CSV table of C-alpha atoms in Angstrom, one decimal:
chain,number,residue,atom,x,y,z
A,72,MET,CA,0.0,0.0,0.0
A,73,SER,CA,1.8,3.0,-1.2
A,74,LYS,CA,-0.9,5.6,-0.8
A,75,GLU,CA,-1.9,6.6,2.7
A,76,LEU,CA,-5.4,5.4,3.6
A,77,LYS,CA,-8.0,7.9,4.6
A,78,ARG,CA,-9.7,7.6,8.0
A,79,THR,CA,-13.0,8.7,9.5
A,80,PRO,CA,-13.2,10.8,12.7
A,81,LEU,CA,-14.2,7.5,14.5
A,82,TYR,CA,-11.0,5.7,13.6
A,83,PRO,CA,-9.4,6.3,17.0
A,84,LEU,CA,-12.3,4.4,18.6
A,85,TYR,CA,-12.1,1.3,16.4
A,86,THR,CA,-9.5,-0.7,18.4
A,87,ARG,CA,-11.4,-0.1,21.7
A,88,TYR,CA,-14.3,-2.0,20.1
A,89,GLY,CA,-12.2,-4.8,18.6
A,90,ALA,CA,-12.4,-3.7,15.0
A,91,LYS,CA,-10.5,-5.4,12.2
A,92,THR,CA,-9.8,-2.9,9.5
A,93,VAL,CA,-9.4,-3.2,5.8
A,94,ASP,CA,-8.5,-1.0,2.8
A,95,PHE,CA,-11.9,-0.2,1.3
A,96,GLY,CA,-11.5,1.9,-1.7
A,97,GLY,CA,-8.7,3.9,-0.1
A,98,TRP,CA,-10.3,4.1,3.3
A,99,GLU,CA,-9.2,2.3,6.4
A,100,LEU,CA,-12.5,1.0,7.6
A,101,PRO,CA,-13.7,-1.7,10.0
A,102,VAL,CA,-14.8,-4.9,8.2
A,103,GLN,CA,-16.0,-6.3,11.5
A,104,PHE,CA,-16.0,-5.7,15.2
A,105,SER,CA,-17.1,-9.1,16.8
A,106,SER,CA,-18.0,-11.3,13.8
A,107,ILE,CA,-19.9,-10.7,10.6
A,108,LYS,CA,-22.5,-13.3,11.3
A,109,GLU,CA,-23.1,-12.0,14.8
A,110,GLU,CA,-23.3,-8.4,13.7
A,111,HIS,CA,-25.7,-9.4,10.8
A,112,ARG,CA,-28.0,-11.3,13.2
A,113,THR,CA,-27.9,-8.4,15.7
A,114,VAL,CA,-29.1,-5.9,13.0
A,115,ARG,CA,-31.9,-8.3,11.9
A,116,GLU,CA,-33.1,-8.9,15.5
A,117,LYS,CA,-32.0,-5.9,17.5
A,118,ALA,CA,-29.9,-3.0,16.2
A,119,GLY,CA,-26.4,-2.3,15.0
A,120,LEU,CA,-24.3,0.9,14.8
A,121,PHE,CA,-22.3,1.6,11.7
A,122,ASP,CA,-19.7,4.3,10.9
A,123,VAL,CA,-20.3,5.3,7.3
A,124,SER,CA,-18.5,8.6,7.5
A,125,HIS,CA,-16.6,7.7,4.3
A,126,MET,CA,-19.7,8.4,2.3
A,127,GLY,CA,-19.6,11.6,0.3
A,128,GLU,CA,-21.8,14.7,0.9
A,129,VAL,CA,-22.3,17.2,-1.8
A,130,GLU,CA,-24.5,20.4,-1.5
A,131,VAL,CA,-26.2,21.7,-4.5
A,132,THR,CA,-27.7,25.2,-4.1
A,133,GLY,CA,-29.0,28.0,-6.1
A,134,GLU,CA,-32.0,29.2,-8.2
A,135,GLY,CA,-31.3,26.7,-10.9
A,136,ALA,CA,-30.7,23.7,-8.5
A,137,PHE,CA,-34.0,22.0,-9.2
A,138,PRO,CA,-33.9,22.0,-13.0
A,139,PHE,CA,-30.2,21.2,-13.0
A,140,LEU,CA,-30.6,18.1,-10.8
A,141,GLN,CA,-33.7,17.0,-12.8
A,142,TYR,CA,-31.3,16.9,-15.8
A,143,ILE,CA,-28.7,14.9,-13.8
A,144,VAL,CA,-30.8,12.2,-12.1
A,145,THR,CA,-33.0,9.4,-13.5
A,146,ASN,CA,-35.6,9.7,-10.7
A,147,ASP,CA,-38.2,12.5,-10.6
A,148,LEU,CA,-37.5,15.3,-8.2
A,149,GLU,CA,-41.1,16.3,-8.4
A,150,ARG,CA,-41.6,13.5,-5.8
A,151,LEU,CA,-39.5,15.5,-3.3
A,152,LYS,CA,-40.4,18.2,-0.9
A,153,PRO,CA,-38.5,19.7,2.0
A,154,GLY,CA,-38.0,17.0,4.5
A,155,LYS,CA,-38.1,14.1,2.0
A,156,VAL,CA,-35.3,11.9,0.7
A,157,LEU,CA,-35.2,10.3,-2.7
A,158,TYR,CA,-33.0,7.4,-4.0
A,159,THR,CA,-31.7,7.9,-7.5
A,160,PRO,CA,-29.1,6.6,-9.9
A,161,ILE,CA,-27.3,9.1,-12.2
A,162,CYS,CA,-26.3,8.0,-15.7
A,163,ASN,CA,-23.8,8.7,-18.4
A,164,GLU,CA,-25.0,9.4,-22.0
A,165,LYS,CA,-25.1,5.7,-22.8
A,166,GLY,CA,-27.4,5.0,-19.9
A,167,GLY,CA,-24.7,3.3,-17.7
A,168,VAL,CA,-24.7,4.2,-14.0
A,169,LYS,CA,-22.2,6.9,-12.9
A,170,ASP,CA,-23.3,6.5,-9.2
A,171,ASP,CA,-26.4,6.0,-7.1
A,172,PHE,CA,-27.3,8.1,-4.1
A,173,LEU,CA,-29.8,9.7,-1.8
A,174,ILE,CA,-30.9,13.3,-2.4
A,175,TYR,CA,-32.2,15.3,0.6
A,176,GLN,CA,-34.3,18.3,-0.2
A,177,LEU,CA,-33.6,20.9,2.4
A,178,LYS,CA,-35.2,23.8,0.5
A,179,ALA,CA,-36.5,24.1,-3.0
A,180,SER,CA,-33.1,25.6,-3.9
A,181,HIS,CA,-30.9,23.5,-1.5
A,182,TYR,CA,-30.1,19.8,-1.8
A,183,LEU,CA,-27.8,17.4,-0.1
A,184,LEU,CA,-26.5,14.5,-2.2
A,185,VAL,CA,-24.8,11.5,-0.6
A,186,PRO,CA,-22.6,9.7,-3.3
A,187,ASN,CA,-20.6,6.5,-2.7
A,188,ALA,CA,-17.2,7.2,-1.2
A,189,ALA,CA,-15.4,5.8,-4.2
A,190,ASN,CA,-17.4,8.0,-6.6
A,191,ALA,CA,-17.6,11.2,-4.6
A,192,GLU,CA,-14.8,13.0,-6.5
A,193,LYS,CA,-16.1,11.8,-9.8
A,194,VAL,CA,-19.7,13.0,-9.0
A,195,VAL,CA,-18.5,16.4,-7.9
A,196,ARG,CA,-16.5,16.7,-11.1
A,197,TRP,CA,-19.4,15.6,-13.2
A,198,LEU,CA,-21.8,18.0,-11.5
A,199,ARG,CA,-19.4,20.9,-12.0
A,200,GLU,CA,-19.0,20.1,-15.6
A,201,GLN,CA,-22.7,20.3,-16.2
A,202,ALA,CA,-23.7,23.0,-13.7
A,203,PRO,CA,-25.0,26.4,-15.0
A,204,ASP,CA,-24.0,29.7,-13.4
A,205,ASP,CA,-26.9,29.8,-11.0
A,206,VAL,CA,-26.0,26.6,-9.3
A,207,THR,CA,-23.3,26.1,-6.7
A,208,ILE,CA,-21.7,22.7,-6.1
A,209,ALA,CA,-19.9,22.3,-2.7
A,210,ASP,CA,-18.1,19.1,-1.7
A,211,ARG,CA,-18.9,18.8,2.1
A,212,SER,CA,-17.5,15.2,2.4
A,213,ALA,CA,-14.8,16.4,4.8
A,214,THR,CA,-17.3,18.2,7.0
A,215,TYR,CA,-19.8,15.5,7.7
A,216,ALA,CA,-19.5,12.3,9.7
A,217,LEU,CA,-22.3,9.8,9.2
A,218,LEU,CA,-23.5,7.2,11.8
A,219,ALA,CA,-26.2,4.6,11.0
A,220,VAL,CA,-28.3,2.8,13.6
A,221,GLN,CA,-30.1,0.0,11.8
A,222,GLY,CA,-32.5,-2.7,13.0
A,223,PRO,CA,-36.0,-3.1,14.6
A,224,LEU,CA,-34.9,-1.5,17.9
A,225,ALA,CA,-33.1,1.5,16.3
A,226,ALA,CA,-36.0,3.9,16.8
A,227,SER,CA,-36.6,2.9,20.4
A,228,ILE,CA,-32.9,3.3,21.2
A,229,ILE,CA,-32.6,6.8,19.6
A,230,GLN,CA,-35.9,7.9,21.2
A,231,THR,CA,-34.4,7.6,24.6
A,232,MET,CA,-31.7,10.1,23.6
A,233,THR,CA,-33.9,12.9,22.2
A,234,GLU,CA,-36.9,15.0,22.9
A,235,THR,CA,-38.0,15.0,19.2
A,236,ASP,CA,-40.7,12.5,18.6
A,237,ILE,CA,-38.8,10.4,16.0
A,238,GLN,CA,-41.7,8.0,15.4
A,239,ASP,CA,-43.2,10.9,13.5
A,240,ILE,CA,-40.5,10.7,10.9
A,241,PRO,CA,-41.7,8.2,8.3
A,242,PHE,CA,-39.3,6.1,6.1
A,243,PHE,CA,-37.4,8.2,3.7
A,244,ARG,CA,-38.0,11.4,5.6
A,245,PHE,CA,-35.6,13.5,7.6
A,246,GLN,CA,-35.4,16.3,10.1
A,247,GLU,CA,-32.7,18.9,10.5
A,248,LYS,CA,-31.3,20.1,13.8
A,249,VAL,CA,-32.5,17.2,15.9
A,250,VAL,CA,-30.6,17.0,19.2
A,251,VAL,CA,-29.5,13.5,20.1
A,252,ALA,CA,-27.6,13.2,23.4
A,253,GLY,CA,-27.0,17.0,23.3
A,254,ILE,CA,-25.5,16.7,19.7
A,255,GLU,CA,-27.1,18.3,16.7
A,256,VAL,CA,-27.7,16.0,13.8
A,257,LEU,CA,-29.6,15.7,10.6
A,258,LEU,CA,-31.8,12.6,11.4
A,259,SER,CA,-32.8,10.6,8.4
A,260,ARG,CA,-35.0,7.5,8.4
A,261,THR,CA,-33.0,5.6,5.8
A,262,GLY,CA,-30.4,2.8,5.5
A,263,TYR,CA,-28.8,0.1,3.5
A,264,THR,CA,-29.6,-3.0,5.4
A,265,GLY,CA,-33.3,-3.8,4.6
A,266,GLU,CA,-34.3,-2.9,8.2
A,267,ASP,CA,-35.9,0.1,9.8
A,268,GLY,CA,-33.3,2.5,11.0
A,269,PHE,CA,-31.8,6.0,11.0
A,270,GLU,CA,-28.8,7.7,9.6
A,271,MET,CA,-27.3,10.7,11.5
A,272,TYR,CA,-25.2,13.4,9.8
A,273,THR,CA,-23.2,15.3,12.2
A,274,SER,CA,-19.9,17.2,12.5
A,275,HIS,CA,-16.5,15.4,12.6
A,276,GLU,CA,-15.8,16.7,16.0
A,277,ASN,CA,-19.1,15.5,17.5
A,278,ALA,CA,-19.0,12.0,15.9
A,279,PRO,CA,-16.9,10.2,18.5
A,280,LEU,CA,-19.1,11.4,21.4
A,281,LEU,CA,-22.3,10.5,19.5
A,282,TRP,CA,-20.9,7.0,18.8
A,283,GLU,CA,-20.2,6.4,22.5
A,284,GLU,CA,-23.5,7.8,23.6
A,285,LEU,CA,-25.4,5.6,21.1
A,286,LEU,CA,-23.6,2.5,22.3
A,287,GLU,CA,-24.3,3.4,25.9
A,288,ALA,CA,-28.0,4.1,25.3
A,289,GLY,CA,-28.4,0.9,23.3
A,290,LYS,CA,-26.5,-1.4,25.6
A,291,THR,CA,-29.5,-2.9,27.3
A,292,LYS,CA,-31.2,-3.4,24.0
A,293,GLY,CA,-28.3,-5.3,22.5
A,294,LEU,CA,-26.9,-2.6,20.2
A,295,LEU,CA,-23.5,-3.6,18.8
A,296,PRO,CA,-20.9,-1.8,16.6
A,297,CYS,CA,-21.0,-3.3,13.1
A,298,GLY,CA,-18.6,-3.3,10.2
A,299,LEU,CA,-18.7,-3.1,6.5
A,300,GLY,CA,-18.8,-6.9,6.2
A,301,ALA,CA,-22.2,-7.1,7.9
A,302,ARG,CA,-23.4,-4.0,6.0
A,303,ASP,CA,-22.6,-5.9,2.8
A,304,THR,CA,-24.3,-9.2,3.7
A,305,LEU,CA,-27.4,-7.2,5.0
A,306,ARG,CA,-27.7,-5.1,1.8
A,307,PHE,CA,-27.1,-8.3,-0.2
A,308,GLU,CA,-30.0,-10.1,1.4
A,309,ALA,CA,-32.2,-7.1,0.8
A,310,CYS,CA,-31.0,-7.0,-2.9
A,311,LEU,CA,-29.9,-3.4,-2.6
A,312,PRO,CA,-27.3,-2.8,-5.4
A,313,LEU,CA,-23.7,-2.1,-4.6
A,314,TYR,CA,-21.9,0.3,-7.0
A,315,GLY,CA,-19.1,-1.6,-8.9
A,316,GLN,CA,-21.0,-4.9,-8.6
A,317,GLU,CA,-24.7,-4.7,-9.6
A,318,ILE,CA,-24.3,-1.3,-11.2
A,319,SER,CA,-21.5,0.4,-13.0
A,320,GLU,CA,-20.8,2.7,-15.9
A,321,SER,CA,-21.5,-0.2,-18.2
A,322,ILE,CA,-24.6,-1.5,-16.5
A,323,SER,CA,-27.9,0.4,-16.8
A,324,PRO,CA,-30.3,1.0,-14.0
A,325,LEU,CA,-33.0,-0.9,-15.9
A,326,GLU,CA,-30.7,-3.9,-16.2
A,327,ALA,CA,-30.1,-3.6,-12.5
A,328,GLY,CA,-33.9,-3.7,-11.8
A,329,LEU,CA,-34.0,-0.1,-10.5
A,330,THR,CA,-37.0,0.8,-12.7
A,331,PHE,CA,-38.8,2.4,-9.7
A,332,ALA,CA,-36.0,5.0,-9.7
A,333,VAL,CA,-35.9,5.7,-13.5
A,334,ARG,CA,-38.7,8.0,-14.5
A,335,LEU,CA,-38.7,8.0,-18.3
A,336,LYS,CA,-41.9,10.0,-18.4
A,337,LYS,CA,-40.7,12.9,-16.2
A,338,ASN,CA,-41.2,16.4,-17.6
A,339,SER,CA,-37.6,17.0,-18.4
A,340,ASP,CA,-34.8,15.6,-20.3
A,341,PHE,CA,-32.0,13.9,-18.3
A,342,ILE,CA,-28.6,12.5,-19.1
A,343,GLY,CA,-29.0,9.0,-20.4
A,344,LYS,CA,-32.7,9.3,-21.1
A,345,SER,CA,-32.7,8.5,-24.8
A,346,ALA,CA,-30.4,5.5,-24.3
A,347,LEU,CA,-32.6,4.2,-21.6
A,348,ILE,CA,-35.8,4.7,-23.7
A,349,GLU,CA,-34.1,2.9,-26.5
A,350,GLN,CA,-33.1,0.0,-24.2
A,351,LYS,CA,-36.7,-0.3,-22.9
A,352,LYS,CA,-38.1,-0.3,-26.4
A,353,THR,CA,-35.8,-3.0,-27.8
A,354,GLY,CA,-36.0,-5.0,-24.6
A,355,LEU,CA,-33.2,-5.7,-22.1
A,356,SER,CA,-30.7,-8.2,-23.3
A,357,ARG,CA,-29.5,-9.0,-19.7
A,358,LYS,CA,-30.8,-8.4,-16.2
A,359,ILE,CA,-29.8,-8.8,-12.6
A,360,CYS,CA,-31.5,-11.8,-11.0
A,361,GLY,CA,-31.2,-13.7,-7.7
A,362,ILE,CA,-29.9,-17.2,-7.6
A,363,GLU,CA,-29.6,-19.9,-5.0
A,364,MET,CA,-27.0,-22.7,-5.2
A,365,MET,CA,-28.4,-26.3,-5.4
A,366,ASP,CA,-24.9,-27.9,-5.4
A,367,LYS,CA,-22.4,-27.1,-2.6
A,368,GLY,CA,-20.4,-24.0,-3.3
A,369,ILE,CA,-20.6,-20.3,-2.8
A,370,PRO,CA,-20.9,-18.0,-5.8
A,371,ARG,CA,-18.6,-14.9,-5.7
A,372,THR,CA,-18.2,-11.7,-7.6
A,373,GLY,CA,-16.9,-12.3,-11.1
A,374,TYR,CA,-17.6,-16.1,-11.4
A,375,ASP,CA,-19.0,-17.1,-14.7
A,376,VAL,CA,-22.6,-18.3,-15.1
A,377,LEU,CA,-23.3,-20.9,-17.7
A,378,ASN,CA,-26.4,-22.5,-19.3
A,379,GLU,CA,-27.1,-26.2,-19.5
A,380,ASP,CA,-24.9,-26.5,-22.7
A,381,GLY,CA,-22.0,-24.8,-21.0
A,382,LYS,CA,-22.3,-21.5,-22.8
A,383,ARG,CA,-21.5,-18.4,-20.8
A,384,ILE,CA,-24.6,-16.4,-20.2
A,385,GLY,CA,-23.4,-13.9,-17.6
A,386,LEU,CA,-21.6,-13.5,-14.3
A,387,ILE,CA,-22.1,-13.3,-10.6
A,388,THR,CA,-22.1,-9.7,-9.3
A,389,SER,CA,-22.4,-10.5,-5.6
A,390,GLY,CA,-22.5,-13.7,-3.6
A,391,THR,CA,-22.1,-15.2,-0.2
A,392,GLN,CA,-23.7,-17.5,2.3
A,393,SER,CA,-26.8,-15.6,3.4
A,394,PRO,CA,-26.4,-15.4,7.2
A,395,THR,CA,-30.2,-15.2,7.6
A,396,PHE,CA,-31.1,-18.2,5.4
A,397,GLN,CA,-27.9,-20.2,5.7
A,398,LYS,CA,-28.1,-20.7,1.9
A,399,ASN,CA,-25.4,-20.0,-0.7
A,400,MET,CA,-26.9,-17.2,-2.8
A,401,GLY,CA,-25.9,-14.7,-5.4
A,402,LEU,CA,-27.0,-11.8,-7.6
A,403,ALA,CA,-26.1,-12.4,-11.2
A,404,LEU,CA,-26.2,-10.3,-14.4
A,405,ILE,CA,-27.4,-12.7,-17.0
A,406,GLU,CA,-29.0,-13.0,-20.4
A,407,THR,CA,-32.7,-12.2,-20.1
A,408,PRO,CA,-34.1,-15.6,-21.4
A,409,TYR,CA,-32.4,-17.3,-18.4
A,410,THR,CA,-33.8,-15.0,-15.7
A,411,GLU,CA,-37.2,-16.7,-15.3
A,412,LYS,CA,-37.8,-17.8,-11.7
A,413,GLY,CA,-37.1,-21.5,-11.3
A,414,SER,CA,-34.7,-21.6,-14.3
A,415,THR,CA,-31.7,-23.8,-13.8
A,416,LEU,CA,-28.3,-22.4,-14.5
A,417,TYR,CA,-24.7,-23.2,-13.6
A,418,VAL,CA,-21.9,-21.4,-11.8
A,419,ARG,CA,-18.3,-22.0,-12.5
A,420,ILE,CA,-16.6,-22.2,-9.1
A,421,ARG,CA,-12.9,-22.8,-9.5
A,422,LYS,CA,-12.7,-26.2,-11.2
A,423,LYS,CA,-16.3,-27.2,-10.8
A,424,THR,CA,-19.5,-26.3,-12.6
A,425,LEU,CA,-22.3,-26.2,-9.9
A,426,LYS,CA,-26.0,-26.1,-10.3
A,427,ALA,CA,-28.1,-23.1,-9.2
A,428,VAL,CA,-31.7,-22.0,-9.6
A,429,VAL,CA,-33.2,-18.5,-10.2
A,430,VAL,CA,-35.1,-17.3,-7.1
A,431,PRO,CA,-37.3,-14.2,-6.4
A,432,MET,CA,-35.8,-11.0,-5.1
A,433,PRO,CA,-35.4,-9.5,-2.6
A,434,PHE,CA,-34.2,-12.5,-0.6
A,435,TYR,CA,-35.1,-10.7,2.6
A,436,MET,CA,-37.9,-8.3,3.3
A,437,ARG,CA,-38.6,-7.1,6.8
A,438,GLU,CA,-42.1,-7.3,8.2
A,439,ARG,CA,-43.6,-3.8,8.3
A,440,GLY,CA,-45.6,-2.9,11.4
B,155,MET,CA,-2.4,-16.5,20.1
B,156,ASN,CA,-2.9,-20.3,20.6
B,157,LEU,CA,0.1,-22.1,19.1
B,158,PRO,CA,0.6,-25.7,20.4
B,159,LYS,CA,4.3,-26.4,20.8
B,160,ASP,CA,4.0,-30.0,19.6
B,161,LEU,CA,2.9,-28.9,16.1
B,162,LYS,CA,4.8,-27.8,13.0
B,163,TYR,CA,3.7,-24.7,11.0
B,164,SER,CA,3.8,-23.7,7.4
B,165,GLU,CA,4.2,-20.2,5.9
B,166,GLU,CA,0.6,-20.5,4.5
B,167,HIS,CA,-0.8,-20.9,8.0
B,168,GLU,CA,-1.4,-24.6,8.2
B,169,TRP,CA,-0.4,-26.8,11.2
B,170,VAL,CA,1.0,-30.3,10.9
B,171,LYS,CA,0.9,-32.9,13.6
B,172,THR,CA,3.0,-36.0,13.2
B,173,GLU,CA,1.1,-39.2,14.1
B,174,GLY,CA,3.5,-42.2,13.5
B,175,GLU,CA,3.8,-42.6,9.7
B,176,LYS,CA,1.1,-40.1,9.0
B,177,VAL,CA,0.5,-36.4,9.5
B,178,ARG,CA,-2.7,-34.5,10.4
B,179,ILE,CA,-3.2,-31.1,8.8
B,180,GLY,CA,-5.4,-28.1,9.6
B,181,ILE,CA,-5.2,-24.3,9.7
B,182,THR,CA,-3.9,-22.2,12.6
B,183,ASP,CA,-5.8,-20.2,15.2
B,184,PHE,CA,-4.2,-17.1,13.7
B,185,ALA,CA,-5.5,-18.0,10.2
B,186,GLN,CA,-9.1,-18.6,11.4
B,187,SER,CA,-9.1,-15.4,13.3
B,188,GLU,CA,-7.9,-13.4,10.3
B,189,LEU,CA,-10.5,-15.1,8.0
B,190,GLY,CA,-13.5,-14.5,10.3
B,191,ASP,CA,-16.7,-16.7,10.3
B,192,ILE,CA,-15.9,-19.7,8.2
B,193,VAL,CA,-19.0,-20.9,6.3
B,194,PHE,CA,-17.6,-23.5,3.8
B,195,VAL,CA,-14.7,-25.8,3.7
B,196,GLU,CA,-13.7,-27.7,0.5
B,197,LEU,CA,-11.4,-30.6,0.9
B,198,PRO,CA,-9.8,-33.3,-1.4
B,199,GLU,CA,-11.0,-36.9,-1.3
B,200,VAL,CA,-9.4,-39.9,0.2
B,201,GLY,CA,-6.8,-41.2,-2.2
B,202,ASP,CA,-6.0,-37.8,-3.8
B,203,GLU,CA,-2.4,-36.9,-4.0
B,204,ILE,CA,-1.4,-33.4,-2.7
B,205,GLU,CA,1.7,-31.6,-3.6
B,206,ALA,CA,3.7,-29.2,-1.3
B,207,ASP,CA,2.9,-25.5,-1.8
B,208,GLU,CA,0.0,-26.4,-4.2
B,209,PRO,CA,-3.6,-25.8,-3.3
B,210,PHE,CA,-5.5,-28.8,-1.9
B,211,GLY,CA,-8.8,-27.2,-1.0
B,212,SER,CA,-10.3,-23.9,0.2
B,213,VAL,CA,-11.9,-22.3,3.2
B,214,GLU,CA,-14.6,-19.6,2.7
B,215,SER,CA,-15.6,-17.0,5.1
B,216,VAL,CA,-18.7,-14.8,4.7
B,217,LYS,CA,-16.5,-12.4,2.8
B,218,THR,CA,-13.7,-14.3,1.0
B,219,VAL,CA,-12.3,-17.5,-0.4
B,220,SER,CA,-8.9,-18.6,0.7
B,221,GLU,CA,-7.0,-21.5,-0.8
B,222,LEU,CA,-5.4,-24.1,1.4
B,223,TYR,CA,-1.8,-24.8,0.4
B,224,ALA,CA,-0.3,-28.2,1.1
B,225,PRO,CA,2.5,-27.9,3.7
B,226,LEU,CA,3.9,-31.2,2.3
B,227,SER,CA,3.4,-33.8,-0.4
B,228,GLY,CA,1.6,-37.1,0.0
B,229,LYS,CA,-1.5,-39.1,-0.3
B,230,VAL,CA,-4.7,-38.2,1.5
B,231,VAL,CA,-5.9,-41.1,3.7
B,232,GLU,CA,-8.5,-39.4,5.8
B,233,VAL,CA,-10.8,-36.4,5.4
B,234,ASN,CA,-12.8,-34.6,8.1
B,235,GLU,CA,-16.3,-35.0,6.7
B,236,GLU,CA,-17.8,-33.2,9.7
B,237,LEU,CA,-16.5,-29.9,8.4
B,238,ASP,CA,-19.1,-30.2,5.6
B,239,ASP,CA,-21.9,-29.6,8.0
B,240,SER,CA,-20.0,-27.8,10.7
B,241,PRO,CA,-17.5,-25.4,9.1
B,242,GLU,CA,-17.7,-23.2,12.2
B,243,PHE,CA,-15.5,-25.8,13.9
B,244,VAL,CA,-12.6,-24.1,12.1
B,245,ASN,CA,-13.3,-21.0,14.2
B,246,GLU,CA,-14.2,-22.8,17.4
B,247,SER,CA,-11.6,-25.5,17.5
B,248,PRO,CA,-8.9,-25.1,14.8
B,249,TYR,CA,-6.4,-27.6,16.3
B,250,ASP,CA,-8.9,-30.3,17.4
B,251,LYS,CA,-12.3,-30.6,15.9
B,252,ALA,CA,-11.3,-28.8,12.7
B,253,TRP,CA,-8.5,-31.0,11.6
B,254,MET,CA,-8.9,-31.2,7.8
B,255,ILE,CA,-6.9,-34.1,6.3
B,256,VAL,CA,-4.6,-36.9,7.3
B,257,VAL,CA,-1.8,-37.5,4.8
B,258,GLU,CA,0.9,-40.2,4.2
B,259,PRO,CA,3.9,-38.0,3.4
B,260,SER,CA,5.9,-39.0,0.3
B,261,ASN,CA,8.9,-37.0,1.4
B,262,GLU,CA,9.7,-37.0,5.1
B,263,GLU,CA,12.2,-34.2,4.7
B,264,GLU,CA,9.4,-31.7,3.9
B,265,ILE,CA,8.3,-32.1,7.6
B,266,ASP,CA,11.6,-30.9,8.9
B,267,GLU,CA,11.5,-27.8,6.7
B,268,LEU,CA,8.3,-26.6,8.5
B,269,MET,CA,8.5,-24.0,11.3
B,270,SER,CA,8.3,-24.5,15.1
B,271,ALA,CA,5.6,-22.7,17.1
B,272,ASP,CA,8.2,-20.0,18.0
B,273,GLU,CA,9.3,-19.5,14.5
B,274,TYR,CA,5.7,-19.3,13.3
B,275,GLU,CA,4.8,-16.8,16.0
B,276,GLU,CA,7.7,-14.6,15.0
B,277,MET,CA,6.6,-14.7,11.3
B,278,VAL,CA,3.0,-13.7,12.0
B,279,SER,CA,3.9,-11.0,14.5
B,280,GLU,CA,6.1,-9.4,11.8
B,281,ASP,CA,3.1,-8.7,9.6
């Protein structure tokens, strides 16, 4: 490792909680604290605390912010209002995904975008290239820390730390200037685990105290610090795409099954729109689908997927042994004719060709109360 | 770090226990701890020949696949079938319940080239 790894403001606390760190796209981040399986189970049954401060934060402001962002994103910002969050991909001209992120509407002329860490600089550059004079792009990634509390007990834990009635915040809504344990945060009911939960944006200097206060408040409810390993297995079971795997510059959001976030009928042009319309018209030649192994073996990113005749029909984008179901499962980008539920296909795992079947997505969906 | 003194160790984090004419092989406590939760173990079959420094199987954690490199050459005479259903033994009991294979070495000298517990400990603490 020649380049020095970036660290979040919580880095000094990691060792105290037993973290094992890894190089994650240039960031030294905890892959696990106790064990991926235990952390995964804790989030599904109780609640887990994640440091996701590596995520980017970009503010877009100005009179032209709304029409500008409408031109950049595939989702329709008409669905936003102050206090609401929207998930959207952004595309290149060919309809490939440049990044996917949440957009917070603070005011009609003020938005907060949260790009993936590895794409943050690229997104800022892309926005600046396109932005008209009445729009300002400010990279705030070095200002914000981001903590996520995820799991069925997340709301009840945070509620003990604040006077704001957080049950009043519905999924994909947020409130600014919420005081949690004396610390001001932007509190957002969002996450990347398939569970109920909150994400808290705060300053770098307040982040370590907030982390400690959350763990203290959640102790009796079983809250555990969790790493990126569990975050990945949790999002995998919920079939939430990971940039670089299910989506990339050469995979379209339609191929990735993100049709709910691609509004081809919205009242404005957007980058990639004509390519996506064309793709929809001619039909998708390949799609992301879920698979479950019938033979013994774990599918992993990049493994070839074959049909019965041994012809290559695609590849695995993500795969692991699902901690919730104890089954070896994968997400695969494969030729459309093979994506029917129940279809048999084969995964090349090292020297073996092992049988798998197409299964419905998402693998995991929480029960909503 | 748990490193039994009566075992020999390879650079690829396997332990080797001499039992008369045969040797028993598994992975070290250090290795299992680095890998995290083991969810799958793939081993050769009885009768297979393994060759020193060549892969003879793999262990998979939730996150990654790691090849198992043979610490010596020989013929596999026993395989721990229990790891099929209980791969977590590798985390819980790396030197006992999670032995992987028993081999008849074809070249006894290869055993002498392995490291002692002290030498292995020195190697892993340098990382």
